Amino acid sequence: MIELKSRSEIEIIRENGRVVARCLREMSEAIVPGKTTPKQLDLLAAKIVADAGGIPSFLNYRGFPANTCISVNDTVVHGIPNDIPLQEGDVISLDMGVYRNGFHADGAWTYAVGEVSKDATRLLSVTKEALYQGIAKARVGNRVGDIAHAVQKYVESFGYGVVRDLVGHGIGRQLHEEPHAIPNFGRPHTGDVLREGMTICIEPMINQGTYRVNQLDDGWTIKTADGKLSAHFEHTVAITKAGPEILTLE
């Protein structure tokens, strides 16, 4: 059953979302090409969350071994932070959640490490705009398929691949709750009706090439099937009478 949130509950999620946004910003600002490692960024996020009185939502979730998901270049999502220094020209997706006062918030952003190629810059720009195209459809009375279709239509107009195997989701007392699937592809006017008080995660995962992905033997890391770059942007969003409210902002 979809749990509708009260105004006060949405404000708790927003406060947690501010911590998420701060973590993503500070992690990105800490990157020094050739020196900084994903594991160092993961520990930085853990400290910020702890200082805010929260708990990293991802740590030990279904056995995940880190505080954050850090995915580099052809890794789409669920990258386990490692000790390999980030290099000039990489793209890095930072994905994390914060649990505090009974609720979760979840967000992700993809950043350029130093100077990157024009192709990489374009992929990041398109994926980011696709997120906002989807958010614009997150209105009372619309359906999940309206969000999905908006993302797909925009992304595919640039020739990119919309990942099928991974989707957005409802969020609140649980990190993943109903609606359990908010895809980035599909037909408009289909799926669950969006109602006031719903809180959802919209998160386009977009590949430079094919939409197909493979999972590594670690049981977590998802990579593009053709080795091309991927980008991932995510906000936690509340459905309100006045329109969508982004909750993962500083």
C-alpha positions as protocol buffer text, in pm:
chain_id: "A"
residue {
  index: 1
  type: MET
  ca { x: 0 y: 0 z: 0 }
}
residue {
  index: 2
  type: ILE
  ca { x: 124 y: 349 z: -84 }
}
residue {
  index: 3
  type: GLU
  ca { x: 177 y: 551 z: 234 }
}
residue {
  index: 4
  type: LEU
  ca { x: 78 y: 916 z: 202 }
}
residue {
  index: 5
  type: LYS
  ca { x: 290 y: 1153 z: 410 }
}
residue {
  index: 6
  type: SER
  ca { x: 167 y: 1440 z: 623 }
}
residue {
  index: 7
  type: ARG
  ca { x: 316 y: 1787 z: 586 }
}
residue {
  index: 8
  type: SER
  ca { x: 527 y: 1734 z: 898 }
}
residue {
  index: 9
  type: GLU
  ca { x: 656 y: 1402 z: 768 }
}
residue {
  index: 10
  type: ILE
  ca { x: 750 y: 1559 z: 437 }
}
residue {
  index: 11
  type: GLU
  ca { x: 945 y: 1822 z: 630 }
}
residue {
  index: 12
  type: ILE
  ca { x: 1142 y: 1550 z: 809 }
}
residue {
  index: 13
  type: ILE
  ca { x: 1229 y: 1398 z: 472 }
}
residue {
  index: 14
  type: ARG
  ca { x: 1328 y: 1743 z: 346 }
}
residue {
  index: 15
  type: GLU
  ca { x: 1565 y: 1792 z: 642 }
}
residue {
  index: 16
  type: ASN
  ca { x: 1726 y: 1458 z: 563 }
}
residue {
  index: 17
  type: GLY
  ca { x: 1738 y: 1557 z: 198 }
}
residue {
  index: 18
  type: ARG
  ca { x: 1940 y: 1863 z: 291 }
}
residue {
  index: 19
  type: VAL
  ca { x: 2200 y: 1634 z: 446 }
}
residue {
  index: 20
  type: VAL
  ca { x: 2204 y: 1422 z: 130 }
}
residue {
  index: 21
  type: ALA
  ca { x: 2254 y: 1731 z: -85 }
}
residue {
  index: 22
  type: ARG
  ca { x: 2531 y: 1860 z: 140 }
}
residue {
  index: 23
  type: CYS
  ca { x: 2709 y: 1524 z: 126 }
}
residue {
  index: 24
  type: LEU
  ca { x: 2694 y: 1511 z: -252 }
}
residue {
  index: 25
  type: ARG
  ca { x: 2828 y: 1865 z: -279 }
}
residue {
  index: 26
  type: GLU
  ca { x: 3109 y: 1819 z: -29 }
}
residue {
  index: 27
  type: MET
  ca { x: 3210 y: 1485 z: -179 }
}
residue {
  index: 28
  type: SER
  ca { x: 3231 y: 1639 z: -526 }
}
residue {
  index: 29
  type: GLU
  ca { x: 3430 y: 1935 z: -396 }
}
residue {
  index: 30
  type: ALA
  ca { x: 3679 y: 1702 z: -225 }
}
residue {
  index: 31
  type: ILE
  ca { x: 3781 y: 1529 z: -548 }
}
residue {
  index: 32
  type: VAL
  ca { x: 4143 y: 1585 z: -654 }
}
residue {
  index: 33
  type: PRO
  ca { x: 4222 y: 1405 z: -982 }
}
residue {
  index: 34
  type: GLY
  ca { x: 4495 y: 1147 z: -939 }
}
residue {
  index: 35
  type: LYS
  ca { x: 4468 y: 1149 z: -559 }
}
residue {
  index: 36
  type: THR
  ca { x: 4117 y: 1111 z: -422 }
}
residue {
  index: 37
  type: THR
  ca { x: 3968 y: 762 z: -402 }
}
residue {
  index: 38
  type: PRO
  ca { x: 3602 y: 658 z: -386 }
}
residue {
  index: 39
  type: LYS
  ca { x: 3663 y: 506 z: -43 }
}
residue {
  index: 40
  type: GLN
  ca { x: 3783 y: 843 z: 89 }
}
residue {
  index: 41
  type: LEU
  ca { x: 3464 y: 1005 z: -42 }
}
residue {
  index: 42
  type: ASP
  ca { x: 3256 y: 732 z: 120 }
}
residue {
  index: 43
  type: LEU
  ca { x: 3417 y: 799 z: 459 }
}
residue {
  index: 44
  type: LEU
  ca { x: 3361 y: 1173 z: 417 }
}
residue {
  index: 45
  type: ALA
  ca { x: 2990 y: 1114 z: 358 }
}
residue {
  index: 46
  type: ALA
  ca { x: 2971 y: 887 z: 663 }
}
residue {
  index: 47
  type: LYS
  ca { x: 3120 y: 1161 z: 882 }
}
residue {
  index: 48
  type: ILE
  ca { x: 2881 y: 1429 z: 753 }
}
residue {
  index: 49
  type: VAL
  ca { x: 2581 y: 1202 z: 811 }
}
residue {
  index: 50
  type: ALA
  ca { x: 2698 y: 1107 z: 1161 }
}
residue {
  index: 51
  type: ASP
  ca { x: 2760 y: 1472 z: 1251 }
}
residue {
  index: 52
  type: ALA
  ca { x: 2401 y: 1545 z: 1144 }
}
residue {
  index: 53
  type: GLY
  ca { x: 2269 y: 1272 z: 1372 }
}
residue {
  index: 54
  type: GLY
  ca { x: 2172 y: 1041 z: 1088 }
}
residue {
  index: 55
  type: ILE
  ca { x: 2254 y: 694 z: 959 }
}
residue {
  index: 56
  type: PRO
  ca { x: 2362 y: 613 z: 600 }
}
residue {
  index: 57
  type: SER
  ca { x: 2059 y: 445 z: 444 }
}
residue {
  index: 58
  type: PHE
  ca { x: 2264 y: 216 z: 222 }
}
residue {
  index: 59
  type: LEU
  ca { x: 2505 y: 69 z: 480 }
}
residue {
  index: 60
  type: ASN
  ca { x: 2418 y: -300 z: 527 }
}
residue {
  index: 61
  type: TYR
  ca { x: 2097 y: -254 z: 326 }
}
residue {
  index: 62
  type: ARG
  ca { x: 2043 y: -602 z: 184 }
}
residue {
  index: 63
  type: GLY
  ca { x: 2408 y: -657 z: 270 }
}
residue {
  index: 64
  type: PHE
  ca { x: 2555 y: -356 z: 86 }
}
residue {
  index: 65
  type: PRO
  ca { x: 2904 y: -305 z: 236 }
}
residue {
  index: 66
  type: ALA
  ca { x: 2946 y: 75 z: 217 }
}
residue {
  index: 67
  type: ASN
  ca { x: 2786 y: 405 z: 315 }
}
residue {
  index: 68
  type: THR
  ca { x: 2741 y: 523 z: -44 }
}
residue {
  index: 69
  type: CYS
  ca { x: 2728 y: 389 z: -397 }
}
residue {
  index: 70
  type: ILE
  ca { x: 3010 y: 537 z: -605 }
}
residue {
  index: 71
  type: SER
  ca { x: 3005 y: 449 z: -974 }
}
residue {
  index: 72
  type: VAL
  ca { x: 3280 y: 553 z: -1215 }
}
residue {
  index: 73
  type: ASN
  ca { x: 3262 y: 577 z: -1595 }
}
residue {
  index: 74
  type: ASP
  ca { x: 3091 y: 261 z: -1729 }
}
residue {
  index: 75
  type: THR
  ca { x: 2957 y: 163 z: -1387 }
}
residue {
  index: 76
  type: VAL
  ca { x: 2589 y: 256 z: -1390 }
}
residue {
  index: 77
  type: VAL
  ca { x: 2498 y: 218 z: -1022 }
}
residue {
  index: 78
  type: HIS
  ca { x: 2577 y: 29 z: -700 }
}
residue {
  index: 79
  type: GLY
  ca { x: 2953 y: 69 z: -731 }
}
residue {
  index: 80
  type: ILE
  ca { x: 3132 y: -32 z: -410 }
}
residue {
  index: 81
  type: PRO
  ca { x: 3380 y: 241 z: -309 }
}
residue {
  index: 82
  type: ASN
  ca { x: 3739 y: 128 z: -367 }
}
residue {
  index: 83
  type: ASP
  ca { x: 4096 y: 258 z: -329 }
}
residue {
  index: 84
  type: ILE
  ca { x: 4157 y: 338 z: -697 }
}
residue {
  index: 85
  type: PRO
  ca { x: 4233 y: 711 z: -739 }
}
residue {
  index: 86
  type: LEU
  ca { x: 3995 y: 903 z: -962 }
}
residue {
  index: 87
  type: GLN
  ca { x: 4154 y: 1033 z: -1280 }
}
residue {
  index: 88
  type: GLU
  ca { x: 4115 y: 1347 z: -1489 }
}
residue {
  index: 89
  type: GLY
  ca { x: 3842 y: 1279 z: -1744 }
}
residue {
  index: 90
  type: ASP
  ca { x: 3645 y: 1032 z: -1533 }
}
residue {
  index: 91
  type: VAL
  ca { x: 3276 y: 1075 z: -1460 }
}
residue {
  index: 92
  type: ILE
  ca { x: 3164 y: 974 z: -1113 }
}
residue {
  index: 93
  type: SER
  ca { x: 2812 y: 907 z: -988 }
}
residue {
  index: 94
  type: LEU
  ca { x: 2758 y: 961 z: -616 }
}
residue {
  index: 95
  type: ASP
  ca { x: 2444 y: 801 z: -475 }
}
residue {
  index: 96
  type: MET
  ca { x: 2344 y: 801 z: -109 }
}
residue {
  index: 97
  type: GLY
  ca { x: 2063 y: 812 z: 142 }
}
residue {
  index: 98
  type: VAL
  ca { x: 2015 y: 943 z: 495 }
}
residue {
  index: 99
  type: TYR
  ca { x: 1791 y: 792 z: 764 }
}
residue {
  index: 100
  type: ARG
  ca { x: 1696 y: 1011 z: 1058 }
}
residue {
  index: 101
  type: ASN
  ca { x: 1384 y: 1065 z: 1271 }
}
residue {
  index: 102
  type: GLY
  ca { x: 1211 y: 767 z: 1115 }
}
residue {
  index: 103
  type: PHE
  ca { x: 1241 y: 859 z: 747 }
}
residue {
  index: 104
  type: HIS
  ca { x: 1480 y: 824 z: 455 }
}
residue {
  index: 105
  type: ALA
  ca { x: 1588 y: 1064 z: 180 }
}
residue {
  index: 106
  type: ASP
  ca { x: 1783 y: 951 z: -126 }
}
residue {
  index: 107
  type: GLY
  ca { x: 1970 y: 1138 z: -398 }
}
residue {
  index: 108
  type: ALA
  ca { x: 2237 y: 1099 z: -664 }
}
residue {
  index: 109
  type: TRP
  ca { x: 2443 y: 1321 z: -890 }
}
residue {
  index: 110
  type: THR
  ca { x: 2703 y: 1258 z: -1158 }
}
residue {
  index: 111
  type: TYR
  ca { x: 3010 y: 1481 z: -1172 }
}
residue {
  index: 112
  type: ALA
  ca { x: 3297 y: 1541 z: -1409 }
}
residue {
  index: 113
  type: VAL
  ca { x: 3643 y: 1478 z: -1265 }
}
residue {
  index: 114
  type: GLY
  ca { x: 3845 y: 1770 z: -1396 }
}
residue {
  index: 115
  type: GLU
  ca { x: 3814 y: 1825 z: -1769 }
}
residue {
  index: 116
  type: VAL
  ca { x: 3607 y: 1562 z: -1948 }
}
residue {
  index: 117
  type: SER
  ca { x: 3524 y: 1499 z: -2313 }
}
residue {
  index: 118
  type: LYS
  ca { x: 3248 y: 1685 z: -2492 }
}
residue {
  index: 119
  type: ASP
  ca { x: 3062 y: 1356 z: -2525 }
}
residue {
  index: 120
  type: ALA
  ca { x: 3074 y: 1303 z: -2150 }
}
residue {
  index: 121
  type: THR
  ca { x: 2962 y: 1660 z: -2082 }
}
residue {
  index: 122
  type: ARG
  ca { x: 2666 y: 1613 z: -2315 }
}
residue {
  index: 123
  type: LEU
  ca { x: 2564 y: 1285 z: -2149 }
}
residue {
  index: 124
  type: LEU
  ca { x: 2565 y: 1448 z: -1805 }
}
residue {
  index: 125
  type: SER
  ca { x: 2369 y: 1748 z: -1930 }
}
residue {
  index: 126
  type: VAL
  ca { x: 2102 y: 1537 z: -2099 }
}
residue {
  index: 127
  type: THR
  ca { x: 2062 y: 1303 z: -1802 }
}
residue {
  index: 128
  type: LYS
  ca { x: 2029 y: 1594 z: -1559 }
}
residue {
  index: 129
  type: GLU
  ca { x: 1765 y: 1760 z: -1777 }
}
residue {
  index: 130
  type: ALA
  ca { x: 1584 y: 1426 z: -1811 }
}
residue {
  index: 131
  type: LEU
  ca { x: 1549 y: 1421 z: -1432 }
}
residue {
  index: 132
  type: TYR
  ca { x: 1375 y: 1759 z: -1440 }
}
residue {
  index: 133
  type: GLN
  ca { x: 1158 y: 1653 z: -1734 }
}
residue {
  index: 134
  type: GLY
  ca { x: 1037 y: 1365 z: -1518 }
}
residue {
  index: 135
  type: ILE
  ca { x: 990 y: 1580 z: -1208 }
}
residue {
  index: 136
  type: ALA
  ca { x: 772 y: 1821 z: -1409 }
}
residue {
  index: 137
  type: LYS
  ca { x: 522 y: 1536 z: -1459 }
}
residue {
  index: 138
  type: ALA
  ca { x: 513 y: 1447 z: -1087 }
}
residue {
  index: 139
  type: ARG
  ca { x: 177 y: 1614 z: -1029 }
}
residue {
  index: 140
  type: VAL
  ca { x: -142 y: 1511 z: -854 }
}
residue {
  index: 141
  type: GLY
  ca { x: -362 y: 1315 z: -1097 }
}
residue {
  index: 142
  type: ASN
  ca { x: -81 y: 1217 z: -1332 }
}
residue {
  index: 143
  type: ARG
  ca { x: 47 y: 862 z: -1338 }
}
residue {
  index: 144
  type: VAL
  ca { x: 386 y: 701 z: -1292 }
}
residue {
  index: 145
  type: GLY
  ca { x: 391 y: 632 z: -1665 }
}
residue {
  index: 146
  type: ASP
  ca { x: 378 y: 1005 z: -1737 }
}
residue {
  index: 147
  type: ILE
  ca { x: 708 y: 1051 z: -1551 }
}
residue {
  index: 148
  type: ALA
  ca { x: 858 y: 749 z: -1725 }
}
residue {
  index: 149
  type: HIS
  ca { x: 750 y: 858 z: -2071 }
}
residue {
  index: 150
  type: ALA
  ca { x: 880 y: 1213 z: -2026 }
}
residue {
  index: 151
  type: VAL
  ca { x: 1226 y: 1084 z: -1932 }
}
residue {
  index: 152
  type: GLN
  ca { x: 1238 y: 830 z: -2214 }
}
residue {
  index: 153
  type: LYS
  ca { x: 1115 y: 1068 z: -2483 }
}
residue {
  index: 154
  type: TYR
  ca { x: 1373 y: 1332 z: -2391 }
}
residue {
  index: 155
  type: VAL
  ca { x: 1669 y: 1096 z: -2356 }
}
residue {
  index: 156
  type: GLU
  ca { x: 1606 y: 893 z: -2669 }
}
residue {
  index: 157
  type: SER
  ca { x: 1582 y: 1211 z: -2877 }
}
residue {
  index: 158
  type: PHE
  ca { x: 1959 y: 1236 z: -2815 }
}
residue {
  index: 159
  type: GLY
  ca { x: 2023 y: 873 z: -2907 }
}
residue {
  index: 160
  type: TYR
  ca { x: 2108 y: 754 z: -2557 }
}
residue {
  index: 161
  type: GLY
  ca { x: 2002 y: 430 z: -2390 }
}
residue {
  index: 162
  type: VAL
  ca { x: 1751 y: 436 z: -2104 }
}
residue {
  index: 163
  type: VAL
  ca { x: 1838 y: 161 z: -1856 }
}
residue {
  index: 164
  type: ARG
  ca { x: 1546 y: -81 z: -1819 }
}
residue {
  index: 165
  type: ASP
  ca { x: 1667 y: -303 z: -1535 }
}
residue {
  index: 166
  type: LEU
  ca { x: 1684 y: -31 z: -1269 }
}
residue {
  index: 167
  type: VAL
  ca { x: 1410 y: 209 z: -1164 }
}
residue {
  index: 168
  type: GLY
  ca { x: 1307 y: 477 z: -918 }
}
residue {
  index: 169
  type: HIS
  ca { x: 1084 y: 401 z: -620 }
}
residue {
  index: 170
  type: GLY
  ca { x: 870 y: 526 z: -339 }
}
residue {
  index: 171
  type: ILE
  ca { x: 1052 y: 634 z: -23 }
}
residue {
  index: 172
  type: GLY
  ca { x: 965 y: 722 z: 336 }
}
residue {
  index: 173
  type: ARG
  ca { x: 982 y: 503 z: 644 }
}
residue {
  index: 174
  type: GLN
  ca { x: 1152 y: 249 z: 419 }
}
residue {
  index: 175
  type: LEU
  ca { x: 1428 y: 322 z: 169 }
}
residue {
  index: 176
  type: HIS
  ca { x: 1225 y: 143 z: -96 }
}
residue {
  index: 177
  type: GLU
  ca { x: 848 y: 140 z: -62 }
}
residue {
  index: 178
  type: GLU
  ca { x: 542 y: 151 z: -286 }
}
residue {
  index: 179
  type: PRO
  ca { x: 526 y: 239 z: -565 }
}
residue {
  index: 180
  type: HIS
  ca { x: 819 y: -2 z: -599 }
}
residue {
  index: 181
  type: ALA
  ca { x: 883 y: 83 z: -964 }
}
residue {
  index: 182
  type: ILE
  ca { x: 911 y: 429 z: -1113 }
}
residue {
  index: 183
  type: PRO
  ca { x: 1080 y: 346 z: -1444 }
}
residue {
  index: 184
  type: ASN
  ca { x: 1246 y: 583 z: -1686 }
}
residue {
  index: 185
  type: PHE
  ca { x: 1067 y: 431 z: -1984 }
}
residue {
  index: 186
  type: GLY
  ca { x: 708 y: 348 z: -2064 }
}
residue {
  index: 187
  type: ARG
  ca { x: 373 y: 468 z: -2187 }
}
residue {
  index: 188
  type: PRO
  ca { x: 197 y: 780 z: -2058 }
}
residue {
  index: 189
  type: HIS
  ca { x: -129 y: 749 z: -1863 }
}
residue {
  index: 190
  type: THR
  ca { x: -27 y: 411 z: -1716 }
}
residue {
  index: 191
  type: GLY
  ca { x: 75 y: 294 z: -1371 }
}
residue {
  index: 192
  type: ASP
  ca { x: -11 y: 421 z: -1025 }
}
residue {
  index: 193
  type: VAL
  ca { x: -197 y: 751 z: -995 }
}
residue {
  index: 194
  type: LEU
  ca { x: 9 y: 1020 z: -822 }
}
residue {
  index: 195
  type: ARG
  ca { x: -161 y: 1147 z: -507 }
}
residue {
  index: 196
  type: GLU
  ca { x: -94 y: 1429 z: -268 }
}
residue {
  index: 197
  type: GLY
  ca { x: 143 y: 1315 z: 5 }
}
residue {
  index: 198
  type: MET
  ca { x: 336 y: 1061 z: -199 }
}
residue {
  index: 199
  type: THR
  ca { x: 714 y: 1081 z: -175 }
}
residue {
  index: 200
  type: ILE
  ca { x: 910 y: 923 z: -457 }
}
residue {
  index: 201
  type: CYS
  ca { x: 1259 y: 898 z: -600 }
}
residue {
  index: 202
  type: ILE
  ca { x: 1294 y: 987 z: -966 }
}
residue {
  index: 203
  type: GLU
  ca { x: 1631 y: 875 z: -1099 }
}
residue {
  index: 204
  type: PRO
  ca { x: 1721 y: 853 z: -1467 }
}
residue {
  index: 205
  type: MET
  ca { x: 2010 y: 613 z: -1532 }
}
residue {
  index: 206
  type: ILE
  ca { x: 2122 y: 684 z: -1886 }
}
residue {
  index: 207
  type: ASN
  ca { x: 2387 y: 513 z: -2098 }
}
residue {
  index: 208
  type: GLN
  ca { x: 2589 y: 661 z: -2380 }
}
residue {
  index: 209
  type: GLY
  ca { x: 2527 y: 347 z: -2586 }
}
residue {
  index: 210
  type: THR
  ca { x: 2303 y: 47 z: -2532 }
}
residue {
  index: 211
  type: TYR
  ca { x: 2053 y: 43 z: -2248 }
}
residue {
  index: 212
  type: ARG
  ca { x: 2167 y: -310 z: -2159 }
}
residue {
  index: 213
  type: VAL
  ca { x: 2364 y: -367 z: -1840 }
}
residue {
  index: 214
  type: ASN
  ca { x: 2549 y: -648 z: -1664 }
}
residue {
  index: 215
  type: GLN
  ca { x: 2598 y: -722 z: -1296 }
}
residue {
  index: 216
  type: LEU
  ca { x: 2944 y: -814 z: -1170 }
}
residue {
  index: 217
  type: ASP
  ca { x: 3020 y: -1116 z: -954 }
}
residue {
  index: 218
  type: ASP
  ca { x: 3023 y: -901 z: -639 }
}
residue {
  index: 219
  type: GLY
  ca { x: 2644 y: -907 z: -663 }
}
residue {
  index: 220
  type: TRP
  ca { x: 2617 y: -528 z: -666 }
}
residue {
  index: 221
  type: THR
  ca { x: 2812 y: -343 z: -933 }
}
residue {
  index: 222
  type: ILE
  ca { x: 2611 y: -275 z: -1249 }
}
residue {
  index: 223
  type: LYS
  ca { x: 2803 y: -186 z: -1566 }
}
residue {
  index: 224
  type: THR
  ca { x: 2703 y: -91 z: -1918 }
}
residue {
  index: 225
  type: ALA
  ca { x: 2707 y: -394 z: -2147 }
}
residue {
  index: 226
  type: ASP
  ca { x: 2916 y: -214 z: -2411 }
}
residue {
  index: 227
  type: GLY
  ca { x: 3163 y: -41 z: -2180 }
}
residue {
  index: 228
  type: LYS
  ca { x: 3040 y: 309 z: -2262 }
}
residue {
  index: 229
  type: LEU
  ca { x: 2975 y: 582 z: -2007 }
}
residue {
  index: 230
  type: SER
  ca { x: 2667 y: 608 z: -1788 }
}
residue {
  index: 231
  type: ALA
  ca { x: 2516 y: 892 z: -1582 }
}
residue {
  index: 232
  type: HIS
  ca { x: 2272 y: 895 z: -1291 }
}
residue {
  index: 233
  type: PHE
  ca { x: 2079 y: 1184 z: -1137 }
}
residue {
  index: 234
  type: GLU
  ca { x: 1820 y: 1147 z: -861 }
}
residue {
  index: 235
  type: HIS
  ca { x: 1600 y: 1360 z: -639 }
}
residue {
  index: 236
  type: THR
  ca { x: 1351 y: 1270 z: -369 }
}
residue {
  index: 237
  type: VAL
  ca { x: 1026 y: 1445 z: -462 }
}
residue {
  index: 238
  type: ALA
  ca { x: 700 y: 1510 z: -276 }
}
residue {
  index: 239
  type: ILE
  ca { x: 371 y: 1520 z: -465 }
}
residue {
  index: 240
  type: THR
  ca { x: 171 y: 1822 z: -345 }
}
residue {
  index: 241
  type: LYS
  ca { x: -135 y: 2016 z: -458 }
}
residue {
  index: 242
  type: ALA
  ca { x: 95 y: 2299 z: -564 }
}
residue {
  index: 243
  type: GLY
  ca { x: 311 y: 2067 z: -774 }
}
residue {
  index: 244
  type: PRO
  ca { x: 627 y: 1864 z: -723 }
}
residue {
  index: 245
  type: GLU
  ca { x: 857 y: 1964 z: -436 }
}
residue {
  index: 246
  type: ILE
  ca { x: 1221 y: 1858 z: -456 }
}
residue {
  index: 247
  type: LEU
  ca { x: 1330 y: 1749 z: -108 }
}
residue {
  index: 248
  type: THR
  ca { x: 1699 y: 1680 z: -172 }
}
residue {
  index: 249
  type: LEU
  ca { x: 1828 y: 2037 z: -189 }
}
residue {
  index: 250
  type: GLU
  ca { x: 2051 y: 2228 z: 53 }
}
